[in-house]
Amino acid sequence: MSLDLAHYCVFGNPIHHSKSPLIHAMFAKQTAQSMDYQANLVPLDGFAASVQQFMNAGGKGANVTVPFKLEAYALSDQLSARAAMAGAVNTLTFSDGAIVGDNTDGIGLVCDITKNAATPIRGRRVLLLGAGGAARGALLPLLEEQPASLMIANRTLSKALDLVQLAVSSDGSKCQIEAKTWEQLDSSFDLIINATSASLQSEVPPIPASVFASPCLAYDMMYADTQTSFNRYAQQYGAATRDGLGMLIEQAAEAFFIWRGIRPDTKPVFDYFRSKEGA
């Protein structure tokens, strides 16, 4: 590694599709930071060894993507509050031989909704679909926005109830937090966040059309070159829609801020990737 550059990377398997190297290169150029960021393909049984090797070579920090976020959590010597609640880590900082773990996914989601989509969360009725890692990572940042209510809906009620208990134990705003199955949903919401992976299989969680208030923002954490199946479904019932590209870029910006102490402008990066999709 060059001593003239601060070195960062993203660990994952697979990793060839990752937009992170280009996103961080654009951030670095925009903010005049002397840094290098590479994609690092990790053997499925070699995450801890790869992290240690990168640290030993002088690496300053790293992002972590599937399937290593739980291993990154276990490997961290220190955890941020949001990483502790998420039970997963996507951002590592190496400091004096210690590994500090953070999770920027939820703050990336909230920032994209409130800043880029100009949709307030405070005082709104929020429906969170899913009870897996993506939903868990979104909990604390969503609660910090102080919604009027948060409904967690999942195919399996017990998993949704587990998230409710986690949310109640950490919520200072004391908003109304409930859990239901898809079929039990019987009210409308101002903001609906799809934290399931259904769109990857071109599927939609079996939720009733009555959940879409007018107006309403339907947000799919997944993103693709074309509109996701969830967002197509939501549009049929009058919802405004947004996919997870902005979340990806905003969570990267948060990691960049953690590492470099400067917050990049995400709009030109978002516009670049959106224009490439339409090319």
Short mmCIF file of C-alpha atoms in Angstrom, two decimals:
data_model
loop_
_atom_site.label_atom_id
_atom_site.label_comp_id
_atom_site.label_asym_id
_atom_site.label_seq_id
_atom_site.Cartn_x
_atom_site.Cartn_y
_atom_site.Cartn_z
CA MET A 1 0.00 0.00 0.00
CA SER A 2 1.13 3.53 -0.74
CA LEU A 3 2.02 5.54 2.35
CA ASP A 4 0.80 8.67 0.58
CA LEU A 5 -2.79 7.44 0.59
CA ALA A 6 -5.25 6.43 3.30
CA HIS A 7 -6.50 3.00 2.30
CA TYR A 8 -10.07 1.73 2.65
CA CYS A 9 -12.02 -1.13 1.10
CA VAL A 10 -15.28 -3.02 1.03
CA PHE A 11 -15.29 -6.68 2.05
CA GLY A 12 -17.85 -8.99 0.49
CA ASN A 13 -18.58 -12.16 -1.45
CA PRO A 14 -19.66 -11.61 -4.19
CA ILE A 15 -18.23 -8.12 -4.61
CA HIS A 16 -17.77 -7.48 -8.35
CA HIS A 17 -21.11 -5.65 -8.56
CA SER A 18 -20.32 -3.20 -5.75
CA LYS A 19 -20.80 0.50 -6.47
CA SER A 20 -18.87 1.46 -3.33
CA PRO A 21 -15.41 1.96 -4.92
CA LEU A 22 -16.78 4.44 -7.45
CA ILE A 23 -18.98 6.18 -4.87
CA HIS A 24 -16.06 6.72 -2.51
CA ALA A 25 -13.75 7.76 -5.35
CA MET A 26 -16.29 10.45 -6.26
CA PHE A 27 -16.55 11.53 -2.61
CA ALA A 28 -12.76 11.70 -2.30
CA LYS A 29 -12.36 13.79 -5.45
CA GLN A 30 -15.15 16.14 -4.42
CA THR A 31 -13.66 16.72 -0.95
CA ALA A 32 -9.97 16.61 -1.97
CA GLN A 33 -9.19 13.65 0.26
CA SER A 34 -6.04 11.62 -0.35
CA MET A 35 -7.50 8.14 -0.14
CA ASP A 36 -7.84 4.90 -2.04
CA TYR A 37 -10.84 2.54 -1.86
CA GLN A 38 -10.93 -0.94 -3.35
CA ALA A 39 -13.30 -3.91 -3.51
CA ASN A 40 -11.97 -6.91 -1.61
CA LEU A 41 -13.35 -10.36 -2.45
CA VAL A 42 -13.21 -12.42 0.76
CA PRO A 43 -13.33 -16.24 1.00
CA LEU A 44 -16.49 -17.30 2.80
CA ASP A 45 -14.39 -18.76 5.61
CA GLY A 46 -11.77 -16.00 5.63
CA PHE A 47 -13.37 -12.77 6.82
CA ALA A 48 -11.46 -12.30 10.09
CA ALA A 49 -8.13 -13.16 8.44
CA SER A 50 -8.82 -10.72 5.59
CA VAL A 51 -9.63 -7.90 8.00
CA GLN A 52 -6.47 -8.56 10.01
CA GLN A 53 -4.35 -8.66 6.85
CA PHE A 54 -5.81 -5.35 5.68
CA MET A 55 -5.18 -3.77 9.09
CA ASN A 56 -1.62 -5.06 9.20
CA ALA A 57 -0.98 -3.53 5.78
CA GLY A 58 -2.05 -0.12 7.07
CA GLY A 59 -5.74 -0.04 6.11
CA LYS A 60 -7.70 2.66 7.93
CA GLY A 61 -11.24 1.34 7.61
CA ALA A 62 -13.63 -0.79 5.62
CA ASN A 63 -17.21 -1.31 4.62
CA VAL A 64 -18.74 -4.75 4.97
CA THR A 65 -21.45 -6.24 2.80
CA VAL A 66 -23.11 -9.65 2.51
CA PRO A 67 -22.54 -12.15 3.92
CA PHE A 68 -20.16 -10.76 6.54
CA LYS A 69 -22.11 -8.15 8.53
CA LEU A 70 -22.74 -10.50 11.45
CA GLU A 71 -19.09 -11.58 11.51
CA ALA A 72 -18.04 -7.93 11.48
CA TYR A 73 -20.29 -7.36 14.49
CA ALA A 74 -18.66 -10.25 16.36
CA LEU A 75 -15.16 -9.11 15.37
CA SER A 76 -15.59 -5.53 16.58
CA ASP A 77 -13.90 -4.48 19.82
CA GLN A 78 -16.25 -1.51 20.19
CA LEU A 79 -19.74 -0.91 18.82
CA SER A 80 -21.75 2.24 18.17
CA ALA A 81 -25.26 2.36 19.66
CA ARG A 82 -26.85 1.86 16.25
CA ALA A 83 -24.60 -1.12 15.47
CA ALA A 84 -25.42 -2.67 18.83
CA MET A 85 -29.14 -2.36 18.13
CA ALA A 86 -28.81 -3.59 14.55
CA GLY A 87 -26.83 -6.63 15.63
CA ALA A 88 -24.77 -6.14 12.47
CA VAL A 89 -21.87 -3.97 11.31
CA ASN A 90 -21.29 -2.51 7.86
CA THR A 91 -18.56 0.02 8.69
CA LEU A 92 -15.25 -0.69 10.40
CA THR A 93 -12.70 1.83 11.63
CA PHE A 94 -9.25 0.66 12.69
CA SER A 95 -7.77 2.69 15.54
CA ASP A 96 -4.63 1.77 17.51
CA GLY A 97 -5.13 -1.92 16.77
CA ALA A 98 -8.79 -1.86 17.83
CA ILE A 99 -11.75 -2.49 15.53
CA VAL A 100 -14.67 -0.08 15.94
CA GLY A 101 -17.93 -1.27 14.37
CA ASP A 102 -20.78 0.91 13.19
CA ASN A 103 -23.91 0.48 11.10
CA THR A 104 -24.74 3.28 8.68
CA ASP A 105 -27.60 1.58 6.82
CA GLY A 106 -30.40 3.00 8.96
CA ILE A 107 -29.07 6.56 8.97
CA GLY A 108 -28.62 6.27 5.20
CA LEU A 109 -32.28 5.29 4.87
CA VAL A 110 -33.53 8.10 7.08
CA CYS A 111 -31.33 10.70 5.37
CA ASP A 112 -32.55 9.68 1.93
CA ILE A 113 -36.18 9.90 3.03
CA THR A 114 -36.02 13.15 4.96
CA LYS A 115 -33.42 15.05 2.91
CA ASN A 116 -33.53 13.75 -0.65
CA ALA A 117 -37.20 12.75 -0.79
CA ALA A 118 -38.16 15.73 1.41
CA THR A 119 -40.52 13.52 3.42
CA PRO A 120 -40.65 14.13 7.18
CA ILE A 121 -40.87 11.12 9.50
CA ARG A 122 -41.60 13.05 12.68
CA GLY A 123 -45.27 12.74 13.63
CA ARG A 124 -46.04 10.34 10.78
CA ARG A 125 -47.52 6.83 10.76
CA VAL A 126 -44.77 4.46 9.65
CA LEU A 127 -45.12 0.87 8.46
CA LEU A 128 -41.93 -1.21 8.42
CA LEU A 129 -42.25 -4.41 6.37
CA GLY A 130 -39.99 -7.25 7.46
CA ALA A 131 -38.25 -8.24 10.67
CA GLY A 132 -34.82 -9.33 9.45
CA GLY A 133 -31.46 -7.59 9.54
CA ALA A 134 -32.45 -4.71 7.26
CA ALA A 135 -35.46 -3.86 9.43
CA ARG A 136 -33.45 -4.18 12.62
CA GLY A 137 -30.78 -1.86 11.26
CA ALA A 138 -33.42 0.77 10.48
CA LEU A 139 -35.06 0.76 13.92
CA LEU A 140 -32.96 3.19 15.95
CA PRO A 141 -32.58 5.87 13.23
CA LEU A 142 -36.33 5.69 12.52
CA LEU A 143 -37.23 6.03 16.20
CA GLU A 144 -34.86 8.97 16.58
CA GLU A 145 -37.01 10.81 14.02
CA GLN A 146 -39.96 10.51 16.44
CA PRO A 147 -42.76 9.13 14.26
CA ALA A 148 -46.26 9.18 15.71
CA SER A 149 -46.44 5.40 15.39
CA LEU A 150 -44.39 2.50 14.10
CA MET A 151 -46.00 -0.69 12.87
CA ILE A 152 -43.69 -3.66 12.23
CA ALA A 153 -45.30 -6.23 9.94
CA ASN A 154 -43.87 -9.60 9.06
CA ARG A 155 -44.94 -13.00 7.78
CA THR A 156 -44.06 -14.49 11.19
CA LEU A 157 -45.60 -12.50 14.04
CA SER A 158 -43.09 -13.68 16.67
CA LYS A 159 -40.18 -12.12 14.77
CA ALA A 160 -42.03 -8.82 14.48
CA LEU A 161 -42.79 -8.92 18.20
CA ASP A 162 -39.08 -9.42 18.92
CA LEU A 163 -38.36 -6.18 17.05
CA VAL A 164 -41.12 -4.39 18.96
CA GLN A 165 -39.48 -5.39 22.25
CA LEU A 166 -36.12 -4.17 20.96
CA ALA A 167 -37.67 -0.88 19.86
CA VAL A 168 -39.60 -0.31 23.09
CA SER A 169 -36.49 -0.93 25.19
CA SER A 170 -34.57 1.81 23.36
CA ASP A 171 -37.22 4.35 22.35
CA GLY A 172 -36.99 7.68 24.14
CA SER A 173 -39.86 9.22 22.21
CA LYS A 174 -42.39 6.62 23.39
CA CYS A 175 -44.19 6.50 20.07
CA GLN A 176 -46.81 3.80 19.59
CA ILE A 177 -45.03 0.62 18.44
CA GLU A 178 -46.96 -2.48 17.37
CA ALA A 179 -46.51 -5.72 15.45
CA LYS A 180 -48.82 -7.54 13.05
CA THR A 181 -48.69 -10.13 10.31
CA TRP A 182 -49.24 -9.07 6.71
CA GLU A 183 -52.86 -10.23 6.83
CA GLN A 184 -53.64 -8.36 10.06
CA LEU A 185 -52.84 -4.93 8.63
CA ASP A 186 -56.06 -2.90 8.67
CA SER A 187 -55.05 0.77 8.64
CA SER A 188 -53.25 3.23 6.38
CA PHE A 189 -49.79 4.75 6.75
CA ASP A 190 -47.94 7.86 5.64
CA LEU A 191 -44.63 6.08 5.07
CA ILE A 192 -44.21 2.42 4.13
CA ILE A 193 -40.70 0.95 4.09
CA ASN A 194 -40.10 -2.40 2.47
CA ALA A 195 -37.20 -3.97 4.39
CA THR A 196 -37.84 -7.44 2.94
CA SER A 197 -35.86 -8.89 0.06
CA ALA A 198 -39.03 -9.76 -1.88
CA SER A 199 -38.16 -7.42 -4.74
CA LEU A 200 -35.02 -9.43 -5.47
CA GLN A 201 -37.35 -12.25 -6.50
CA SER A 202 -39.77 -9.82 -8.23
CA GLU A 203 -42.29 -10.48 -5.47
CA VAL A 204 -44.34 -8.23 -3.18
CA PRO A 205 -45.16 -8.80 0.49
CA PRO A 206 -48.87 -9.78 0.64
CA ILE A 207 -50.09 -6.53 2.16
CA PRO A 208 -53.57 -5.08 1.54
CA ALA A 209 -53.98 -2.05 -0.70
CA SER A 210 -55.63 -0.23 2.21
CA VAL A 211 -52.22 0.42 3.83
CA PHE A 212 -51.46 3.13 1.28
CA ALA A 213 -52.71 6.47 2.59
CA SER A 214 -53.18 9.43 0.29
CA PRO A 215 -50.60 10.91 0.13
CA CYS A 216 -48.07 8.24 0.99
CA LEU A 217 -44.42 7.44 0.29
CA ALA A 218 -43.57 3.80 -0.43
CA TYR A 219 -39.85 3.15 -0.03
CA ASP A 220 -38.15 -0.05 -1.16
CA MET A 221 -34.71 -0.63 0.38
CA MET A 222 -33.83 -2.68 -2.70
CA TYR A 223 -32.77 -0.91 -5.89
CA ALA A 224 -32.42 -1.90 -9.51
CA ASP A 225 -32.02 -0.38 -12.96
CA THR A 226 -35.79 -0.66 -13.36
CA GLN A 227 -38.61 -0.05 -10.90
CA THR A 228 -38.92 -2.67 -8.16
CA SER A 229 -41.96 -4.93 -7.94
CA PHE A 230 -42.93 -3.39 -4.58
CA ASN A 231 -42.85 0.13 -5.97
CA ARG A 232 -44.89 -0.88 -9.03
CA TYR A 233 -47.50 -2.34 -6.67
CA ALA A 234 -47.53 0.80 -4.51
CA GLN A 235 -47.93 3.09 -7.50
CA GLN A 236 -51.12 1.28 -8.48
CA TYR A 237 -52.66 2.66 -5.29
CA GLY A 238 -51.45 6.23 -5.63
CA ALA A 239 -48.27 6.13 -3.57
CA ALA A 240 -45.18 8.11 -4.43
CA THR A 241 -42.23 5.72 -4.61
CA ARG A 242 -38.48 5.65 -4.06
CA ASP A 243 -35.96 2.82 -4.19
CA GLY A 244 -32.80 2.19 -2.17
CA LEU A 245 -30.18 3.80 -4.42
CA GLY A 246 -30.22 6.96 -2.35
CA MET A 247 -29.93 4.90 0.83
CA LEU A 248 -26.84 3.17 -0.59
CA ILE A 249 -25.19 6.50 -1.34
CA GLU A 250 -26.20 8.12 1.94
CA GLN A 251 -24.92 5.22 4.04
CA ALA A 252 -21.63 5.48 2.15
CA ALA A 253 -21.53 9.21 2.89
CA GLU A 254 -21.99 8.48 6.59
CA ALA A 255 -19.11 5.99 6.52
CA PHE A 256 -16.99 8.55 4.67
CA PHE A 257 -17.79 11.12 7.38
CA ILE A 258 -16.84 8.64 10.14
CA TRP A 259 -13.49 8.02 8.49
CA ARG A 260 -12.56 11.43 7.08
CA GLY A 261 -14.50 13.90 9.25
CA ILE A 262 -16.06 15.59 6.22
CA ARG A 263 -19.52 15.04 4.78
CA PRO A 264 -19.67 14.86 0.96
CA ASP A 265 -22.48 16.20 -1.20
CA THR A 266 -24.44 13.13 -2.28
CA LYS A 267 -26.63 14.73 -4.94
CA PRO A 268 -24.12 14.68 -7.83
CA VAL A 269 -23.30 11.04 -7.03
CA PHE A 270 -26.98 10.09 -6.99
CA ASP A 271 -27.61 11.96 -10.23
CA TYR A 272 -24.65 10.21 -11.89
CA PHE A 273 -25.87 6.70 -11.04
CA ARG A 274 -29.47 7.47 -11.93
CA SER A 275 -28.39 8.84 -15.31
CA LYS A 276 -26.28 5.74 -15.95
CA GLU A 277 -29.33 3.54 -15.33
CA GLY A 278 -31.28 5.47 -17.92
CA ALA A 279 -28.49 5.38 -20.48
#
